[in-house]
Amino acid sequence: MLGRVDAEQPIADLMADVGRKARAASQPLSIASPNKKAAALLAMADAVDQRKAEILRANEQDMANGEKTGMAASLLDRLKLDEQRIASISESIRTIAGLGDPVGEIIAEWDRPNGLHIERVRTPLGVIGVIYESRPNVTADAAALCLKSGNAVILRGGSDSAHSSKAIHEALLDGLEAAGLPKDAIQLVPTTDRAAVGEMLKGLDGNLDVIIPRGGKSLVARVQSEARVPVFAHLEGLCHLYIDASADLAMARKIAVNAKMRRTGVCGSAETLLVDRLIAPSHLVPLLEDLRAAGCEIRGDEGVVELFAGAKPATDEDWSTEYLDAIISVKLVNGVDGAIQHINQYSSHHTEAVIAEDVLVVERFFNEIDSAILLHNASTQFADGGEFGMGAEIGIATGKMHARGPVGVEQLTSFKYRVRGNGQTRP
Amino acid sequence: MLGRVDAEQPIADLMADVGRKARAASQPLSIASPNKKAAALLAMADAVDQRKAEILRANEQDMANGEKTGMAASLLDRLKLDEQRIASISESIRTIAGLGDPVGEIIAEWDRPNGLHIERVRTPLGVIGVIYESRPNVTADAAALCLKSGNAVILRGGSDSAHSSKAIHEALLDGLEAAGLPKDAIQLVPTTDRAAVGEMLKGLDGNLDVIIPRGGKSLVARVQSEARVPVFAHLEGLCHLYIDASADLAMARKIAVNAKMRRTGVCGSAETLLVDRLIAPSHLVPLLEDLRAAGCEIRGDEGVVELFAGAKPATDEDWSTEYLDAIISVKLVNGVDGAIQHINQYSSHHTEAVIAEDVLVVERFFNEIDSAILLHNASTQFADGGEFGMGAEIGIATGKMHARGPVGVEQLTSFKYRVRGNGQTRP
């Protein structure tokens, strides 16, 4: 059976070996030329297309297992591959191949009075671990972003998609081989034993530099609480939309429906609507009627329930609940002060939007709220690396260390200093 | 006695309270205007000058205690304050006041095809913990850098300098008060109980965002192994100087002496000299004679001992020893390949220098060595935030996450995205 390991080799040893190989591969990868990395990525995309039949057969096995074990329909849908989805996997790899290469980019440079010239240049981080659930496309996306940024990657996919991930991984190895890059640059953990995750969280003897969890809240929570290496992640996206008294009502209505209802299951979906008390008498009913017409359940505070008959009363818990569903909590607040106060208390520091024409309100909202992404007169659903122009993202981080917001190739780099002199000694 | 806490309040509660106060102070601090922060810093510098007599009296107490407990002469020297050292403390605060304010700086901005304008702007990190040993000036330097970057700071100084640090801290509070900033922005841990450090390493219930240890290797090692929050630090500076066959011999001699002997106790001091085997017959003796004339002990590999009678044989341990003393290990290597291989094996990833005229050698040295600072034709002793033009540094980091190399005000910031639209919804 796939995923079972030889009883002779305990998981800890197996994973230590994976870590050592990744570290060894990270060195040639860190100095691989931009052309070589792009060539590898293009070859990977071609290999995914060429191995389409094989990948579909592997996916059928996963789907059959999933149906047998009673996997939920929504999860089966995420797991399922078809010709179009495979085409979008290879297309995504080609997009990443076409991005600018971040490694070696000079981020800053300056001269010192003594003649030293200092450059701060981007370098790879080293070895990145990606722990994800059943979406097989993550195998390709994560590997491509790590390769582009010069990092070795250790992929640990969910057991539900093990066959699909393995088939995609084979195609990725074809690409590495075609470009003459080490195959250990992209390793798929060869076991579905959960102990392998535990080993990754411990850091593989210093051979893992950062972990990126992609999946549900319980996976992310486990990684965040147990990992002994840095983690780029968001536990939840409790995003707020604030409608100021100075808002254009038509714009506010359009954005509110989009922010909540475009896709309710994504982290950038709005969960709480804050409405300036001043304009509640005129604006609240049309805003909430639009949402209800789009199929959204409304849970409001006292003032909201009073003005809008269709609202259920919200409980305290609602203000800290990420529904990921067609439900929104609605509260009247005292202007931007009230909005800032509520958001700084309940936010998950992911994404918040303000609809306002008053520039001072916008500046206060932008300055005083401590979240990764703040938007003015735009939908919270733009919280996405692709929408930011990063080509692709490996996730969104709500921590403030190193990466924040969408994590793309730039966020997968560190930097070093190159200092050029002509004989300077320090007095 | 200073530092004893009320038996009624256990250390864990005391420190939790310090954390909460710091977090509360970090919010107004994060939005304080550049002028307000600069004014606070200038008022602090003035207060240090005005309270000079008081600070000197406190320092005399620490010195007397140190002498009584038999503190080493070098530590007593680091502990000692006099009029000139106090003047340099206030001068350093004024320098930091005069730096550009990093908060709100737009690091990058771009437009999207849908009309969204995206800005990445610097924000404070939040709450910074600084754990340091007996140098009382760190109290002022660290606090000033954290304030400039909009961060609250929790200072935990060594017990040996407790009176001096407390007196300096009083002056810093004067400055905060004069500028109308919350006094909890700069807290000095009010106990010398070591359990307070343990509480900081645990992260003060999420109220501590990063820890910066300043001190000896055992302090840094403890912080790195036990901290459950990010750490900016270097455990050691095992810096290398490589003399290529293409080097200018006169320059190499001058830089070798400076890199090793200018100050032997700093982290940027060179510990290992690598010499291209090709030029050993002509270059090795003059290089080592200069070092010996400057008072340096030479420990060489076989080839070195053969060519230079004054060298003792090096053991394997020498290649991984940070002497912090007038001793250098010397090895012959096969060109830049040999140098890169040796450095990547033994380096602490802090600082390495190459002396060469061959630009290809320099490019390979710069690209293939994974250290925070790489120098060409300049002394390793330039590894310092002040020398980099950062105004001041709170330390040097050898990790690759977030901060790397000298940690100045920029490295004490995170960023967020400000996105401006005019009604955009996501299709």
PDB file of N, CA and C in Angstrom, chain B residues 13-71:
ATOM      1  N   ASP B  13       2.847  36.347  37.488  1.00  0.00           N
ATOM      2  CA  ASP B  13       1.807  37.385  37.447  1.00  0.00           C
ATOM      3  C   ASP B  13       2.415  38.742  37.142  1.00  0.00           C
ATOM      4  N   LEU B  14       3.534  39.002  37.821  1.00  0.00           N
ATOM      5  CA  LEU B  14       4.212  40.277  37.605  1.00  0.00           C
ATOM      6  C   LEU B  14       4.548  40.459  36.124  1.00  0.00           C
ATOM      7  N   MET B  15       5.101  39.411  35.522  1.00  0.00           N
ATOM      8  CA  MET B  15       5.538  39.527  34.127  1.00  0.00           C
ATOM      9  C   MET B  15       4.346  39.559  33.169  1.00  0.00           C
ATOM     10  N   ALA B  16       3.284  38.835  33.509  1.00  0.00           N
ATOM     11  CA  ALA B  16       2.081  38.892  32.671  1.00  0.00           C
ATOM     12  C   ALA B  16       1.563  40.323  32.638  1.00  0.00           C
ATOM     13  N   ASP B  17       1.650  40.983  33.797  1.00  0.00           N
ATOM     14  CA  ASP B  17       1.197  42.365  33.892  1.00  0.00           C
ATOM     15  C   ASP B  17       2.092  43.286  33.058  1.00  0.00           C
ATOM     16  N   VAL B  18       3.396  43.048  33.121  1.00  0.00           N
ATOM     17  CA  VAL B  18       4.335  43.824  32.293  1.00  0.00           C
ATOM     18  C   VAL B  18       3.972  43.655  30.812  1.00  0.00           C
ATOM     19  N   GLY B  19       3.677  42.426  30.406  1.00  0.00           N
ATOM     20  CA  GLY B  19       3.310  42.143  29.015  1.00  0.00           C
ATOM     21  C   GLY B  19       2.039  42.875  28.606  1.00  0.00           C
ATOM     22  N   ARG B  20       1.027  42.794  29.438  1.00  0.00           N
ATOM     23  CA  ARG B  20      -0.239  43.469  29.115  1.00  0.00           C
ATOM     24  C   ARG B  20      -0.053  44.968  28.976  1.00  0.00           C
ATOM     25  N   LYS B  21       0.723  45.543  29.890  1.00  0.00           N
ATOM     26  CA  LYS B  21       0.952  46.995  29.829  1.00  0.00           C
ATOM     27  C   LYS B  21       1.711  47.365  28.561  1.00  0.00           C
ATOM     28  N   ALA B  22       2.681  46.522  28.189  1.00  0.00           N
ATOM     29  CA  ALA B  22       3.452  46.803  26.973  1.00  0.00           C
ATOM     30  C   ALA B  22       2.541  46.750  25.754  1.00  0.00           C
ATOM     31  N   ARG B  23       1.690  45.729  25.707  1.00  0.00           N
ATOM     32  CA  ARG B  23       0.780  45.603  24.555  1.00  0.00           C
ATOM     33  C   ARG B  23      -0.140  46.826  24.480  1.00  0.00           C
ATOM     34  N   ALA B  24      -0.653  47.242  25.637  1.00  0.00           N
ATOM     35  CA  ALA B  24      -1.553  48.395  25.634  1.00  0.00           C
ATOM     36  C   ALA B  24      -0.811  49.639  25.153  1.00  0.00           C
ATOM     37  N   ALA B  25       0.434  49.808  25.584  1.00  0.00           N
ATOM     38  CA  ALA B  25       1.206  50.993  25.182  1.00  0.00           C
ATOM     39  C   ALA B  25       1.583  50.951  23.709  1.00  0.00           C
ATOM     40  N   SER B  26       1.695  49.740  23.159  1.00  0.00           N
ATOM     41  CA  SER B  26       2.174  49.632  21.777  1.00  0.00           C
ATOM     42  C   SER B  26       1.181  50.239  20.789  1.00  0.00           C
ATOM     43  N   GLN B  27      -0.098  50.316  21.160  1.00  0.00           N
ATOM     44  CA  GLN B  27      -1.087  50.825  20.210  1.00  0.00           C
ATOM     45  C   GLN B  27      -0.923  52.345  19.984  1.00  0.00           C
ATOM     46  N   PRO B  28      -0.997  53.179  21.032  1.00  0.00           N
ATOM     47  CA  PRO B  28      -0.742  54.609  20.788  1.00  0.00           C
ATOM     48  C   PRO B  28       0.646  54.866  20.203  1.00  0.00           C
ATOM     49  N   LEU B  29       1.614  54.047  20.597  1.00  0.00           N
ATOM     50  CA  LEU B  29       2.974  54.230  20.087  1.00  0.00           C
ATOM     51  C   LEU B  29       3.031  53.971  18.583  1.00  0.00           C
ATOM     52  N   SER B  30       2.259  52.982  18.130  1.00  0.00           N
ATOM     53  CA  SER B  30       2.322  52.603  16.715  1.00  0.00           C
ATOM     54  C   SER B  30       1.785  53.718  15.818  1.00  0.00           C
ATOM     55  N   ILE B  31       0.951  54.611  16.385  1.00  0.00           N
ATOM     56  CA  ILE B  31       0.417  55.693  15.557  1.00  0.00           C
ATOM     57  C   ILE B  31       0.960  57.062  15.978  1.00  0.00           C
ATOM     58  N   ALA B  32       1.957  57.067  16.866  1.00  0.00           N
ATOM     59  CA  ALA B  32       2.561  58.345  17.269  1.00  0.00           C
ATOM     60  C   ALA B  32       3.275  58.964  16.060  1.00  0.00           C
ATOM     61  N   SER B  33       3.192  60.264  15.928  1.00  0.00           N
ATOM     62  CA  SER B  33       3.810  60.922  14.766  1.00  0.00           C
ATOM     63  C   SER B  33       5.329  60.880  14.876  1.00  0.00           C
ATOM     64  N   PRO B  34       6.012  60.942  13.731  1.00  0.00           N
ATOM     65  CA  PRO B  34       7.482  60.994  13.748  1.00  0.00           C
ATOM     66  C   PRO B  34       8.002  62.116  14.649  1.00  0.00           C
ATOM     67  N   ASN B  35       7.364  63.280  14.604  1.00  0.00           N
ATOM     68  CA  ASN B  35       7.817  64.404  15.434  1.00  0.00           C
ATOM     69  C   ASN B  35       7.712  64.100  16.923  1.00  0.00           C
ATOM     70  N   LYS B  36       6.628  63.455  17.284  1.00  0.00           N
ATOM     71  CA  LYS B  36       6.407  63.152  18.697  1.00  0.00           C
ATOM     72  C   LYS B  36       7.474  62.172  19.207  1.00  0.00           C
ATOM     73  N   LYS B  37       7.768  61.166  18.391  1.00  0.00           N
ATOM     74  CA  LYS B  37       8.789  60.191  18.804  1.00  0.00           C
ATOM     75  C   LYS B  37      10.173  60.843  18.880  1.00  0.00           C
ATOM     76  N   ALA B  38      10.469  61.693  17.890  1.00  0.00           N
ATOM     77  CA  ALA B  38      11.767  62.370  17.906  1.00  0.00           C
ATOM     78  C   ALA B  38      11.865  63.292  19.117  1.00  0.00           C
ATOM     79  N   ALA B  39      10.761  63.970  19.428  1.00  0.00           N
ATOM     80  CA  ALA B  39      10.768  64.861  20.592  1.00  0.00           C
ATOM     81  C   ALA B  39      11.003  64.073  21.871  1.00  0.00           C
ATOM     82  N   ALA B  40      10.365  62.916  21.968  1.00  0.00           N
ATOM     83  CA  ALA B  40      10.567  62.084  23.159  1.00  0.00           C
ATOM     84  C   ALA B  40      12.039  61.679  23.282  1.00  0.00           C
ATOM     85  N   LEU B  41      12.629  61.308  22.150  1.00  0.00           N
ATOM     86  CA  LEU B  41      14.027  60.869  22.182  1.00  0.00           C
ATOM     87  C   LEU B  41      14.961  62.012  22.585  1.00  0.00           C
ATOM     88  N   LEU B  42      14.716  63.199  22.028  1.00  0.00           N
ATOM     89  CA  LEU B  42      15.569  64.338  22.394  1.00  0.00           C
ATOM     90  C   LEU B  42      15.404  64.678  23.880  1.00  0.00           C
ATOM     91  N   ALA B  43      14.172  64.582  24.363  1.00  0.00           N
ATOM     92  CA  ALA B  43      13.941  64.848  25.794  1.00  0.00           C
ATOM     93  C   ALA B  43      14.627  63.787  26.656  1.00  0.00           C
ATOM     94  N   MET B  44      14.656  62.549  26.170  1.00  0.00           N
ATOM     95  CA  MET B  44      15.370  61.491  26.895  1.00  0.00           C
ATOM     96  C   MET B  44      16.863  61.790  26.987  1.00  0.00           C
ATOM     97  N   ALA B  45      17.418  62.214  25.859  1.00  0.00           N
ATOM     98  CA  ALA B  45      18.853  62.515  25.836  1.00  0.00           C
ATOM     99  C   ALA B  45      19.159  63.635  26.827  1.00  0.00           C
ATOM    100  N   ASP B  46      18.313  64.674  26.810  1.00  0.00           N
ATOM    101  CA  ASP B  46      18.522  65.771  27.759  1.00  0.00           C
ATOM    102  C   ASP B  46      18.418  65.275  29.196  1.00  0.00           C
ATOM    103  N   ALA B  47      17.431  64.398  29.429  1.00  0.00           N
ATOM    104  CA  ALA B  47      17.230  63.901  30.798  1.00  0.00           C
ATOM    105  C   ALA B  47      18.425  63.061  31.256  1.00  0.00           C
ATOM    106  N   VAL B  48      19.006  62.305  30.332  1.00  0.00           N
ATOM    107  CA  VAL B  48      20.204  61.535  30.704  1.00  0.00           C
ATOM    108  C   VAL B  48      21.312  62.499  31.140  1.00  0.00           C
ATOM    109  N   ASP B  49      21.486  63.578  30.376  1.00  0.00           N
ATOM    110  CA  ASP B  49      22.514  64.559  30.741  1.00  0.00           C
ATOM    111  C   ASP B  49      22.199  65.200  32.097  1.00  0.00           C
ATOM    112  N   GLN B  50      20.931  65.575  32.262  1.00  0.00           N
ATOM    113  CA  GLN B  50      20.561  66.259  33.502  1.00  0.00           C
ATOM    114  C   GLN B  50      20.687  65.360  34.726  1.00  0.00           C
ATOM    115  N   ARG B  51      20.415  64.076  34.539  1.00  0.00           N
ATOM    116  CA  ARG B  51      20.455  63.158  35.675  1.00  0.00           C
ATOM    117  C   ARG B  51      21.829  62.485  35.816  1.00  0.00           C
ATOM    118  N   LYS B  52      22.830  63.116  35.226  1.00  0.00           N
ATOM    119  CA  LYS B  52      24.169  62.529  35.199  1.00  0.00           C
ATOM    120  C   LYS B  52      24.676  62.129  36.599  1.00  0.00           C
ATOM    121  N   ALA B  53      24.551  63.050  37.533  1.00  0.00           N
ATOM    122  CA  ALA B  53      25.083  62.794  38.883  1.00  0.00           C
ATOM    123  C   ALA B  53      24.400  61.569  39.489  1.00  0.00           C
ATOM    124  N   GLU B  54      23.089  61.510  39.314  1.00  0.00           N
ATOM    125  CA  GLU B  54      22.287  60.411  39.840  1.00  0.00           C
ATOM    126  C   GLU B  54      22.705  59.067  39.214  1.00  0.00           C
ATOM    127  N   ILE B  55      22.910  59.115  37.880  1.00  0.00           N
ATOM    128  CA  ILE B  55      23.301  57.888  37.168  1.00  0.00           C
ATOM    129  C   ILE B  55      24.683  57.435  37.637  1.00  0.00           C
ATOM    130  N   LEU B  56      25.586  58.391  37.831  1.00  0.00           N
ATOM    131  CA  LEU B  56      26.934  58.037  38.289  1.00  0.00           C
ATOM    132  C   LEU B  56      26.896  57.433  39.690  1.00  0.00           C
ATOM    133  N   ARG B  57      26.050  58.002  40.558  1.00  0.00           N
ATOM    134  CA  ARG B  57      25.938  57.447  41.922  1.00  0.00           C
ATOM    135  C   ARG B  57      25.414  56.012  41.875  1.00  0.00           C
ATOM    136  N   ALA B  58      24.399  55.776  41.030  1.00  0.00           N
ATOM    137  CA  ALA B  58      23.846  54.416  40.897  1.00  0.00           C
ATOM    138  C   ALA B  58      24.918  53.466  40.371  1.00  0.00           C
ATOM    139  N   ASN B  59      25.689  53.956  39.409  1.00  0.00           N
ATOM    140  CA  ASN B  59      26.741  53.121  38.838  1.00  0.00           C
ATOM    141  C   ASN B  59      27.815  52.798  39.873  1.00  0.00           C
ATOM    142  N   GLU B  60      28.087  53.759  40.760  1.00  0.00           N
ATOM    143  CA  GLU B  60      29.071  53.482  41.824  1.00  0.00           C
ATOM    144  C   GLU B  60      28.617  52.328  42.709  1.00  0.00           C
ATOM    145  N   GLN B  61      27.314  52.275  42.983  1.00  0.00           N
ATOM    146  CA  GLN B  61      26.778  51.151  43.767  1.00  0.00           C
ATOM    147  C   GLN B  61      27.027  49.831  43.052  1.00  0.00           C
ATOM    148  N   ASP B  62      26.709  49.807  41.725  1.00  0.00           N
ATOM    149  CA  ASP B  62      26.929  48.572  40.955  1.00  0.00           C
ATOM    150  C   ASP B  62      28.411  48.199  40.933  1.00  0.00           C
ATOM    151  N   MET B  63      29.267  49.212  40.760  1.00  0.00           N
ATOM    152  CA  MET B  63      30.710  48.947  40.713  1.00  0.00           C
ATOM    153  C   MET B  63      31.186  48.384  42.056  1.00  0.00           C
ATOM    154  N   ALA B  64      30.692  48.979  43.139  1.00  0.00           N
ATOM    155  CA  ALA B  64      31.100  48.510  44.467  1.00  0.00           C
ATOM    156  C   ALA B  64      30.667  47.056  44.680  1.00  0.00           C
ATOM    157  N   ASN B  65      29.416  46.761  44.276  1.00  0.00           N
ATOM    158  CA  ASN B  65      28.947  45.369  44.379  1.00  0.00           C
ATOM    159  C   ASN B  65      29.807  44.440  43.535  1.00  0.00           C
ATOM    160  N   GLY B  66      30.132  44.898  42.323  1.00  0.00           N
ATOM    161  CA  GLY B  66      30.922  44.079  41.413  1.00  0.00           C
ATOM    162  C   GLY B  66      32.296  43.787  41.978  1.00  0.00           C
ATOM    163  N   GLU B  67      32.902  44.817  42.571  1.00  0.00           N
ATOM    164  CA  GLU B  67      34.230  44.617  43.153  1.00  0.00           C
ATOM    165  C   GLU B  67      34.158  43.656  44.338  1.00  0.00           C
ATOM    166  N   LYS B  68      33.097  43.817  45.125  1.00  0.00           N
ATOM    167  CA  LYS B  68      32.915  42.963  46.296  1.00  0.00           C
ATOM    168  C   LYS B  68      32.740  41.502  45.891  1.00  0.00           C
ATOM    169  N   THR B  69      32.008  41.264  44.801  1.00  0.00           N
ATOM    170  CA  THR B  69      31.748  39.876  44.391  1.00  0.00           C
ATOM    171  C   THR B  69      32.835  39.352  43.463  1.00  0.00           C
ATOM    172  N   GLY B  70      33.897  40.129  43.264  1.00  0.00           N
ATOM    173  CA  GLY B  70      35.040  39.656  42.499  1.00  0.00           C
ATOM    174  C   GLY B  70      34.809  39.579  40.997  1.00  0.00           C
ATOM    175  N   MET B  71      34.035  40.542  40.479  1.00  0.00           N
ATOM    176  CA  MET B  71      33.788  40.567  39.036  1.00  0.00           C
ATOM    177  C   MET B  71      35.102  40.782  38.284  1.00  0.00           C
TER     178      MET B  71
END
